[in-house]
CSV table of C-alpha atoms and ligand atoms in Angstrom, one decimal:
chain,number,residue,atom,x,y,z
A,1394,MET,CA,-39.9,-7.7,-3.8
A,1395,SER,CA,-43.1,-5.6,-3.5
A,1396,ILE,CA,-43.5,-3.2,-0.6
A,1397,ASN,CA,-46.9,-2.8,1.1
A,1398,PRO,CA,-47.7,0.9,1.1
A,1399,VAL,CA,-49.7,0.6,4.4
A,1400,GLU,CA,-46.8,-1.1,6.1
A,1401,LEU,CA,-44.4,1.5,4.8
A,1402,SER,CA,-46.7,4.2,6.1
A,1403,LYS,CA,-46.7,2.6,9.5
A,1404,GLU,CA,-42.9,2.5,9.5
A,1405,LEU,CA,-42.7,6.2,8.7
A,1406,VAL,CA,-45.3,7.2,11.3
A,1407,ARG,CA,-43.3,5.3,14.0
A,1408,MET,CA,-40.4,7.7,13.3
A,1409,ASN,CA,-41.0,10.9,15.3
A,1410,THR,CA,-40.3,13.8,13.0
A,1411,ILE,CA,-42.2,16.5,14.9
A,1412,ASN,CA,-41.0,19.8,13.6
A,1413,PRO,CA,-39.5,21.6,15.5
A,1414,PRO,CA,-36.9,20.0,15.8
A,1415,GLY,CA,-37.7,17.8,12.8
A,1416,ARG,CA,-35.0,15.1,12.9
A,1417,GLU,CA,-36.0,13.8,9.5
A,1418,GLU,CA,-32.7,12.1,8.7
A,1419,PRO,CA,-33.6,8.4,9.7
A,1420,CYS,CA,-36.9,8.7,7.7
A,1421,ALA,CA,-35.1,10.1,4.7
A,1422,ARG,CA,-32.4,7.4,4.9
A,1423,HIS,CA,-35.0,4.6,5.2
A,1424,LEU,CA,-36.8,5.8,2.1
A,1425,GLY,CA,-33.4,6.4,0.3
A,1426,ALA,CA,-32.2,2.9,1.0
A,1427,LEU,CA,-35.4,1.4,-0.5
A,1428,LEU,CA,-35.2,3.5,-3.6
A,1429,GLU,CA,-31.4,2.9,-4.0
A,1430,SER,CA,-32.0,-0.9,-4.0
A,1431,ALA,CA,-34.5,-0.5,-6.8
A,1432,GLY,CA,-32.0,1.4,-9.0
A,1433,PHE,CA,-32.7,5.0,-8.1
A,1434,ARG,CA,-29.8,7.5,-8.0
A,1435,VAL,CA,-30.1,8.8,-4.4
A,1436,ARG,CA,-28.9,12.1,-3.0
A,1437,TYR,CA,-29.1,13.2,0.6
A,1438,HIS,CA,-29.1,16.9,1.1
A,1439,ALA,CA,-28.4,18.0,4.7
A,1440,TYR,CA,-29.0,21.5,5.9
A,1441,GLY,CA,-28.8,21.3,9.7
A,1442,ASP,CA,-28.6,18.8,12.6
A,1443,ASP,CA,-30.5,15.7,11.4
A,1444,ARG,CA,-32.3,17.8,8.8
A,1445,VAL,CA,-32.0,15.9,5.5
A,1446,ASN,CA,-33.9,16.1,2.2
A,1447,LEU,CA,-33.9,13.2,-0.2
A,1448,VAL,CA,-33.8,13.5,-4.0
A,1449,ALA,CA,-34.0,10.2,-5.9
A,1450,SER,CA,-34.0,9.9,-9.6
A,1451,ILE,CA,-34.3,7.2,-12.3
A,1452,GLY,CA,-34.3,7.4,-16.1
A,1453,GLY,CA,-34.0,10.9,-17.4
A,1454,GLU,CA,-32.2,10.1,-20.6
A,1455,SER,CA,-34.7,12.0,-22.8
A,1456,THR,CA,-35.3,15.5,-24.0
A,1457,LYS,CA,-38.6,15.3,-22.2
A,1458,PRO,CA,-37.9,16.2,-18.5
A,1459,PRO,CA,-38.8,13.8,-15.7
A,1460,LEU,CA,-42.0,13.8,-13.7
A,1461,CYS,CA,-41.5,15.0,-10.1
A,1462,LEU,CA,-43.3,13.4,-7.2
A,1463,THR,CA,-42.9,15.3,-3.9
A,1464,GLY,CA,-43.8,15.1,-0.2
A,1465,HIS,CA,-42.6,16.1,3.2
A,1466,ILE,CA,-41.6,13.9,6.0
A,1467,ASP,CA,-41.8,16.3,9.0
A,1468,THR,CA,-45.0,16.7,11.0
A,1469,VAL,CA,-46.5,19.4,13.2
A,1470,PRO,CA,-46.4,18.9,17.0
A,1471,LEU,CA,-49.1,17.0,18.9
A,1472,GLY,CA,-51.0,20.0,20.3
A,1473,ALA,CA,-52.3,20.5,23.8
A,1474,THR,CA,-55.3,18.1,23.6
A,1475,PRO,CA,-54.5,14.5,24.7
A,1476,TRP,CA,-54.7,11.9,22.0
A,1477,SER,CA,-57.0,8.8,22.5
A,1478,VAL,CA,-54.4,6.7,20.6
A,1479,ASP,CA,-50.6,6.6,20.7
A,1480,PRO,CA,-49.6,9.1,18.0
A,1481,PHE,CA,-46.5,7.0,17.1
A,1482,ALA,CA,-47.9,3.5,17.3
A,1483,ALA,CA,-49.5,3.5,13.8
A,1484,GLU,CA,-52.5,1.5,15.0
A,1485,THR,CA,-55.3,0.6,12.6
A,1486,GLY,CA,-59.0,0.2,13.3
A,1487,ASP,CA,-62.2,0.8,11.3
A,1488,GLY,CA,-60.2,1.0,8.1
A,1489,LYS,CA,-58.1,3.9,9.4
A,1490,LEU,CA,-54.5,4.3,10.1
A,1491,TYR,CA,-53.9,6.5,13.2
A,1492,GLY,CA,-50.9,8.7,14.0
A,1493,ARG,CA,-49.3,12.0,13.8
A,1494,GLY,CA,-48.4,12.7,10.2
A,1495,THR,CA,-50.6,9.9,8.7
A,1496,SER,CA,-52.8,12.3,6.6
A,1497,ASP,CA,-50.2,15.1,6.5
A,1498,MET,CA,-48.5,13.3,4.9
A,1499,LYS,CA,-46.5,10.2,5.5
A,1500,CYS,CA,-49.2,8.0,3.9
A,1501,GLY,CA,-48.8,10.1,0.8
A,1502,VAL,CA,-45.0,9.8,0.9
A,1503,ALA,CA,-45.3,6.0,1.3
A,1504,ALA,CA,-47.7,5.8,-1.6
A,1505,LEU,CA,-45.5,7.8,-4.0
A,1506,THR,CA,-42.5,5.8,-2.9
A,1507,VAL,CA,-44.2,2.5,-3.5
A,1508,ALA,CA,-45.5,3.7,-6.9
A,1509,ALA,CA,-42.0,4.7,-7.8
A,1510,LEU,CA,-40.5,1.4,-6.7
A,1511,ASN,CA,-43.2,-0.6,-8.6
A,1512,SER,CA,-42.5,1.5,-11.8
A,1513,ALA,CA,-38.7,1.4,-11.5
A,1514,LYS,CA,-38.2,-1.6,-13.7
A,1515,TYR,CA,-39.4,0.0,-16.9
A,1516,LEU,CA,-38.1,3.6,-16.4
A,1517,SER,CA,-34.5,3.3,-17.3
A,1518,SER,CA,-34.6,4.7,-20.8
A,1519,THR,CA,-37.6,7.0,-20.3
A,1520,PRO,CA,-38.0,10.6,-19.2
A,1521,GLY,CA,-38.1,9.1,-15.7
A,1522,LEU,CA,-38.9,10.3,-12.3
A,1523,THR,CA,-37.5,12.5,-9.6
A,1524,LEU,CA,-38.7,12.0,-6.1
A,1525,VAL,CA,-38.2,15.1,-3.9
A,1526,ILE,CA,-38.8,14.2,-0.2
A,1527,THR,CA,-38.4,17.2,1.9
A,1528,ALA,CA,-37.7,18.1,5.6
A,1529,GLY,CA,-39.0,21.2,7.3
A,1530,GLU,CA,-42.1,21.8,5.2
A,1531,GLU,CA,-44.3,22.7,8.2
A,1532,THR,CA,-42.2,25.6,9.2
A,1533,GLY,CA,-42.4,27.4,5.8
A,1534,CYS,CA,-41.0,25.0,3.2
A,1535,GLU,CA,-37.5,25.3,4.7
A,1536,GLY,CA,-36.2,22.0,3.2
A,1537,ALA,CA,-37.5,22.8,-0.3
A,1538,PHE,CA,-36.0,26.3,-0.2
A,1539,HIS,CA,-32.6,24.8,0.8
A,1540,LEU,CA,-32.8,22.5,-2.2
A,1541,TYR,CA,-33.7,25.4,-4.5
A,1542,ARG,CA,-31.0,27.8,-3.2
A,1543,ASP,CA,-28.3,25.1,-3.2
A,1544,GLY,CA,-29.1,24.2,-6.8
A,1545,VAL,CA,-29.8,20.6,-6.0
A,1546,LEU,CA,-32.9,20.4,-8.2
A,1547,ASP,CA,-32.4,19.7,-11.8
A,1548,ARG,CA,-35.5,19.8,-14.0
A,1549,ALA,CA,-39.1,18.5,-14.0
A,1550,GLY,CA,-41.8,18.7,-16.6
A,1551,ALA,CA,-44.7,18.3,-14.1
A,1552,VAL,CA,-45.1,18.0,-10.4
A,1553,VAL,CA,-47.4,15.8,-8.2
A,1554,VAL,CA,-47.6,16.9,-4.6
A,1555,ALA,CA,-48.9,14.1,-2.3
A,1556,GLU,CA,-50.4,16.5,0.3
A,1557,PRO,CA,-53.8,15.3,1.7
A,1558,THR,CA,-56.7,15.8,-0.8
A,1559,SER,CA,-58.7,12.5,-0.2
A,1560,ASN,CA,-57.2,11.6,-3.6
A,1561,TYR,CA,-59.0,14.5,-5.3
A,1562,PRO,CA,-56.8,16.3,-7.9
A,1563,PHE,CA,-56.5,19.9,-6.8
A,1564,VAL,CA,-55.2,22.3,-9.5
A,1565,GLY,CA,-53.4,24.8,-7.2
A,1566,HIS,CA,-53.4,26.8,-4.0
A,1567,LYS,CA,-52.9,30.3,-2.8
A,1568,GLY,CA,-49.5,31.8,-2.2
A,1569,ALA,CA,-48.4,33.1,1.2
A,1570,LEU,CA,-46.5,36.3,1.8
A,1571,TRP,CA,-45.5,36.8,5.5
A,1572,LEU,CA,-44.2,40.2,6.4
A,1573,LYS,CA,-42.8,41.8,9.6
A,1574,ALA,CA,-43.3,45.5,10.0
A,1575,THR,CA,-41.1,47.2,12.5
A,1576,ALA,CA,-41.7,50.6,14.0
A,1577,ARG,CA,-38.9,52.4,15.7
A,1578,GLY,CA,-39.1,55.3,18.2
A,1579,VAL,CA,-37.2,57.0,21.0
A,1580,THR,CA,-37.6,55.9,24.6
A,1581,ALA,CA,-38.3,58.3,27.4
A,1582,HIS,CA,-39.8,58.3,30.9
A,1583,GLY,CA,-43.5,57.6,30.8
A,1584,SER,CA,-44.1,60.9,32.7
A,1585,MET,CA,-42.5,62.9,29.9
A,1586,PRO,CA,-43.8,61.4,26.7
A,1587,GLU,CA,-43.0,64.6,24.8
A,1588,LYS,CA,-39.3,63.7,25.1
A,1589,GLY,CA,-39.7,60.5,23.2
A,1590,VAL,CA,-41.2,59.1,20.0
A,1591,ASN,CA,-43.8,56.4,20.6
A,1592,ALA,CA,-43.2,53.3,18.3
A,1593,ILE,CA,-46.6,51.8,19.3
A,1594,TYR,CA,-48.4,54.8,17.9
A,1595,LYS,CA,-46.5,54.3,14.6
A,1596,ALA,CA,-47.4,50.6,14.6
A,1597,ALA,CA,-51.0,51.4,15.4
A,1598,ARG,CA,-51.2,53.8,12.4
A,1599,ALA,CA,-49.8,51.0,10.2
A,1600,VAL,CA,-52.3,48.5,11.5
A,1601,THR,CA,-55.2,50.8,10.8
A,1602,LYS,CA,-54.0,51.3,7.2
A,1603,LEU,CA,-53.6,47.5,6.8
A,1604,GLU,CA,-57.2,47.0,8.0
A,1605,ALA,CA,-58.4,49.4,5.3
A,1606,PHE,CA,-56.1,47.9,2.6
A,1607,ARG,CA,-57.9,46.7,-0.6
A,1608,PHE,CA,-56.2,44.6,-3.3
A,1609,ASP,CA,-56.5,46.1,-6.7
A,1610,ASN,CA,-55.7,43.0,-8.8
A,1611,PRO,CA,-58.5,41.2,-10.6
A,1612,SER,CA,-59.9,38.4,-8.4
A,1613,HIS,CA,-59.1,34.8,-9.6
A,1614,ALA,CA,-61.8,32.6,-11.0
A,1615,LEU,CA,-61.2,29.7,-8.6
A,1616,MET,CA,-59.3,31.3,-5.7
A,1617,GLY,CA,-61.2,34.6,-5.4
A,1618,GLN,CA,-59.3,37.6,-4.0
A,1619,ALA,CA,-56.2,37.7,-1.9
A,1620,THR,CA,-56.5,38.3,1.9
A,1621,LEU,CA,-54.5,40.1,4.5
A,1622,ASN,CA,-54.5,39.6,8.3
A,1623,VAL,CA,-52.4,41.2,11.0
A,1624,GLY,CA,-51.6,38.2,13.2
A,1625,THR,CA,-49.5,39.6,16.0
A,1626,ILE,CA,-48.5,42.9,17.5
A,1627,ARG,CA,-45.7,43.4,20.0
A,1628,GLY,CA,-44.3,46.5,21.6
A,1629,GLY,CA,-43.2,48.3,24.7
A,1630,LEU,CA,-41.4,47.0,27.8
A,1631,ASN,CA,-43.4,48.5,30.7
A,1632,ILE,CA,-46.2,50.9,31.4
A,1633,ASN,CA,-44.0,53.8,32.4
A,1634,SER,CA,-41.7,54.1,29.4
A,1635,VAL,CA,-42.2,55.5,25.9
A,1636,PRO,CA,-41.7,52.4,23.7
A,1637,ASP,CA,-38.9,52.6,21.2
A,1638,ALA,CA,-39.8,49.5,19.2
A,1639,ALA,CA,-43.0,47.8,18.1
A,1640,GLU,CA,-43.5,45.0,15.6
A,1641,ILE,CA,-46.5,43.6,13.7
A,1642,ALA,CA,-46.7,40.4,11.7
A,1643,ILE,CA,-48.8,40.3,8.5
A,1644,ASP,CA,-50.1,37.1,6.8
A,1645,ILE,CA,-51.1,37.7,3.2
A,1646,ARG,CA,-52.6,34.9,1.1
A,1647,THR,CA,-52.2,35.7,-2.5
A,1648,VAL,CA,-53.8,34.5,-5.8
A,1649,PRO,CA,-52.1,34.1,-9.1
A,1650,THR,CA,-53.0,37.6,-10.2
A,1651,VAL,CA,-50.9,39.1,-7.4
A,1652,ASP,CA,-47.2,40.1,-8.1
A,1653,HIS,CA,-45.5,39.7,-4.7
A,1654,GLY,CA,-42.8,42.2,-5.5
A,1655,LYS,CA,-45.2,44.9,-6.6
A,1656,LEU,CA,-47.4,44.2,-3.6
A,1657,ILE,CA,-44.6,44.8,-1.1
A,1658,GLN,CA,-43.8,48.1,-2.9
A,1659,THR,CA,-47.4,49.2,-2.7
A,1660,LEU,CA,-47.6,48.3,1.0
A,1661,ALA,CA,-44.3,50.1,1.7
A,1662,THR,CA,-45.6,53.2,0.0
A,1663,GLN,CA,-49.0,53.2,1.8
A,1664,LEU,CA,-47.5,52.5,5.2
A,1665,GLY,CA,-44.9,55.2,4.7
A,1666,ALA,CA,-42.0,56.0,7.1
A,1667,ASP,CA,-43.8,54.7,10.2
A,1668,VAL,CA,-42.6,51.1,9.6
A,1669,GLU,CA,-39.9,49.1,7.8
A,1670,LEU,CA,-41.1,45.9,6.0
A,1671,GLU,CA,-39.2,42.6,6.0
A,1672,SER,CA,-40.3,39.5,4.2
A,1673,LEU,CA,-40.4,36.4,6.5
A,1674,MET,CA,-41.8,34.0,3.8
A,1675,ASP,CA,-42.5,34.4,0.2
A,1676,LEU,CA,-44.4,31.7,-1.6
A,1677,GLU,CA,-46.1,32.4,-4.9
A,1678,ALA,CA,-49.5,30.9,-5.7
A,1679,VAL,CA,-49.5,27.6,-7.5
A,1680,TYR,CA,-52.0,27.1,-10.3
A,1681,THR,CA,-52.5,25.0,-13.5
A,1682,ASP,CA,-55.4,25.6,-15.7
A,1683,ALA,CA,-57.7,22.5,-15.7
A,1684,GLY,CA,-57.7,22.7,-19.5
A,1685,HIS,CA,-54.0,21.9,-19.6
A,1686,ALA,CA,-53.4,18.7,-21.5
A,1687,TRP,CA,-51.5,17.0,-18.6
A,1688,MET,CA,-54.1,18.1,-16.0
A,1689,GLN,CA,-56.8,16.6,-18.3
A,1690,GLU,CA,-54.8,13.4,-18.3
A,1691,VAL,CA,-54.7,13.3,-14.5
A,1692,PHE,CA,-58.4,14.0,-14.3
A,1693,GLU,CA,-59.0,11.1,-16.7
A,1694,ILE,CA,-56.9,8.8,-14.6
A,1695,MET,CA,-58.8,9.9,-11.4
A,1696,ARG,CA,-62.3,9.7,-12.7
A,1697,PRO,CA,-62.8,5.9,-12.4
A,1698,LEU,CA,-60.8,5.9,-9.1
A,1699,LEU,CA,-63.0,8.6,-7.6
A,1700,GLY,CA,-66.2,7.5,-9.3
A,1701,GLU,CA,-66.9,11.0,-10.5
A,1702,GLN,CA,-65.5,13.5,-13.0
A,1703,PRO,CA,-63.1,15.8,-11.1
A,1704,LYS,CA,-63.9,19.5,-11.2
A,1705,PRO,CA,-61.2,22.2,-10.9
A,1706,ARG,CA,-60.7,22.8,-7.2
A,1707,VAL,CA,-57.9,24.3,-5.2
A,1708,ALA,CA,-56.4,23.4,-1.8
A,1709,THR,CA,-56.7,25.8,1.2
A,1710,TYR,CA,-53.1,25.3,2.3
A,1711,PHE,CA,-49.8,26.0,0.6
A,1712,THR,CA,-47.3,23.3,-0.4
A,1713,ASP,CA,-43.6,22.8,-1.2
A,1714,ALA,CA,-44.5,23.2,-4.9
A,1715,ALA,CA,-44.3,27.0,-4.4
A,1716,ALA,CA,-40.6,26.6,-3.6
A,1717,LEU,CA,-39.8,23.7,-6.0
A,1718,ASN,CA,-41.5,25.5,-8.9
A,1719,LEU,CA,-38.9,28.3,-8.6
A,1720,ALA,CA,-36.3,25.7,-9.7
A,1721,TYR,CA,-38.6,24.0,-12.2
A,1722,ALA,CA,-39.9,27.2,-13.8
A,1723,ASN,CA,-43.6,26.6,-13.0
A,1724,PRO,CA,-44.5,23.3,-14.7
A,1725,PRO,CA,-48.1,22.0,-14.4
A,1726,THR,CA,-48.7,20.9,-10.8
A,1727,VAL,CA,-51.4,18.8,-9.2
A,1728,ILE,CA,-51.9,18.3,-5.5
A,1729,LEU,CA,-53.1,14.8,-5.0
A,1730,GLY,CA,-52.7,12.6,-2.0
A,1731,PRO,CA,-54.5,9.9,0.1
A,1732,GLY,CA,-54.7,11.9,3.4
A,1733,GLU,CA,-57.8,13.6,4.6
A,1734,PRO,CA,-57.4,17.4,4.4
A,1735,GLN,CA,-59.6,18.0,7.4
A,1736,MET,CA,-57.4,15.6,9.5
A,1737,ALA,CA,-54.1,17.6,8.9
A,1738,HIS,CA,-52.7,18.9,12.2
A,1739,GLN,CA,-55.6,17.4,14.2
A,1740,THR,CA,-55.7,15.4,17.4
A,1741,ASP,CA,-56.2,11.7,16.6
A,1742,GLU,CA,-55.1,12.3,13.0
A,1743,TYR,CA,-55.8,9.3,10.7
A,1744,CYS,CA,-55.6,8.4,7.0
A,1745,THR,CA,-58.2,6.0,5.4
A,1746,VAL,CA,-56.3,2.8,4.6
A,1747,GLN,CA,-58.1,2.2,1.3
A,1748,ARG,CA,-57.1,5.6,0.0
A,1749,ILE,CA,-53.4,4.7,0.3
A,1750,ASP,CA,-53.8,1.8,-2.2
A,1751,VAL,CA,-55.8,4.0,-4.5
A,1752,ALA,CA,-53.1,6.7,-4.4
A,1753,VAL,CA,-50.5,4.1,-5.3
A,1754,ASP,CA,-52.6,3.0,-8.3
A,1755,ALA,CA,-53.1,6.7,-9.3
A,1756,TYR,CA,-49.4,7.6,-9.1
A,1757,GLU,CA,-48.4,4.5,-11.1
A,1758,GLN,CA,-50.8,5.4,-13.8
A,1759,ILE,CA,-49.6,9.1,-13.9
A,1760,ILE,CA,-46.0,7.8,-14.0
A,1761,ARG,CA,-46.8,5.3,-16.8
A,1762,ARG,CA,-48.5,8.0,-18.9
A,1763,TRP,CA,-45.7,10.5,-18.4
A,1764,CYS,CA,-43.0,8.0,-19.2
A,1765,SER,CA,-44.5,6.3,-22.2
A,1766,ALA,CA,-45.5,9.4,-24.2
B,439,ZN,ZN1,-48.4,18.9,4.7
């Protein structure tokens, strides 16, 4: 029995997994049932109401670790702009499959699942495959972090992330370090500010220092330099009180030459006693040199499918690989999926139908090469 990847994509799109709240369980169980019937060992990993990750493995009786294929099944909300199509009907037209989560990334998940199903018959005594299908990616790789912290992930020698790349093999992406800086003060009546300590003034001093902050790490050949942005500032309750609390949120996008721990220490020193720093999300950059033997193999597989020799490029977004690779000790990782990167999170999101079939072909070849060597 062979499953059509476009039909499977449609089934996944018709399951509403907008995050929040997510409710990925039916989607995870649907994929799990298909994989189980093809001989995969299936594990469901729940971490909240209807929040379920799926880990499915086959083979693995080898000193060579398995290949990991990964994707997330949650989607972002629909946004304020009305859609011209029903976002959950999975309609096709003009060679496109429309719906929330088509490009990002249910078509990618369908493609990697079908490639795994088609390969299952010859994988039993090979290094094998591990499929890691996550919930909660869109809100900061929550599902992947739960898998890592709960020790569910075993080992993997290389990782394929099926996020949208129009099937172009990306060799990495920046990291993300999100920090909250809290300033505390002492409240007083607004007519007697000398009796209080103004937390907003402290936060403002911190913001000014952050605007002037310069990274001292060498810039990266493909990713350039890290960036820092203050995204929000909140403080004060009313006009006639001295505010005793203020908070800023800092979005730092890092490159492989940045050590997150050291960076937090440097910022804490420079910002001084005015604020306290707290880490909200900590995802290291993901990067594999294009000269790595496995990446060369992926490029070779993709060349005829793309009709051009791939060049080393990186994705603009981050992926679950940043969390999974903590468990897998940073194996070579490629981001490669059928979705259109510019359609992710957009109104009238679509995925080009033909790219789904090409992705299945690509994944099957990557699996075959990994498991026959
Ligand atoms: Zn995504």
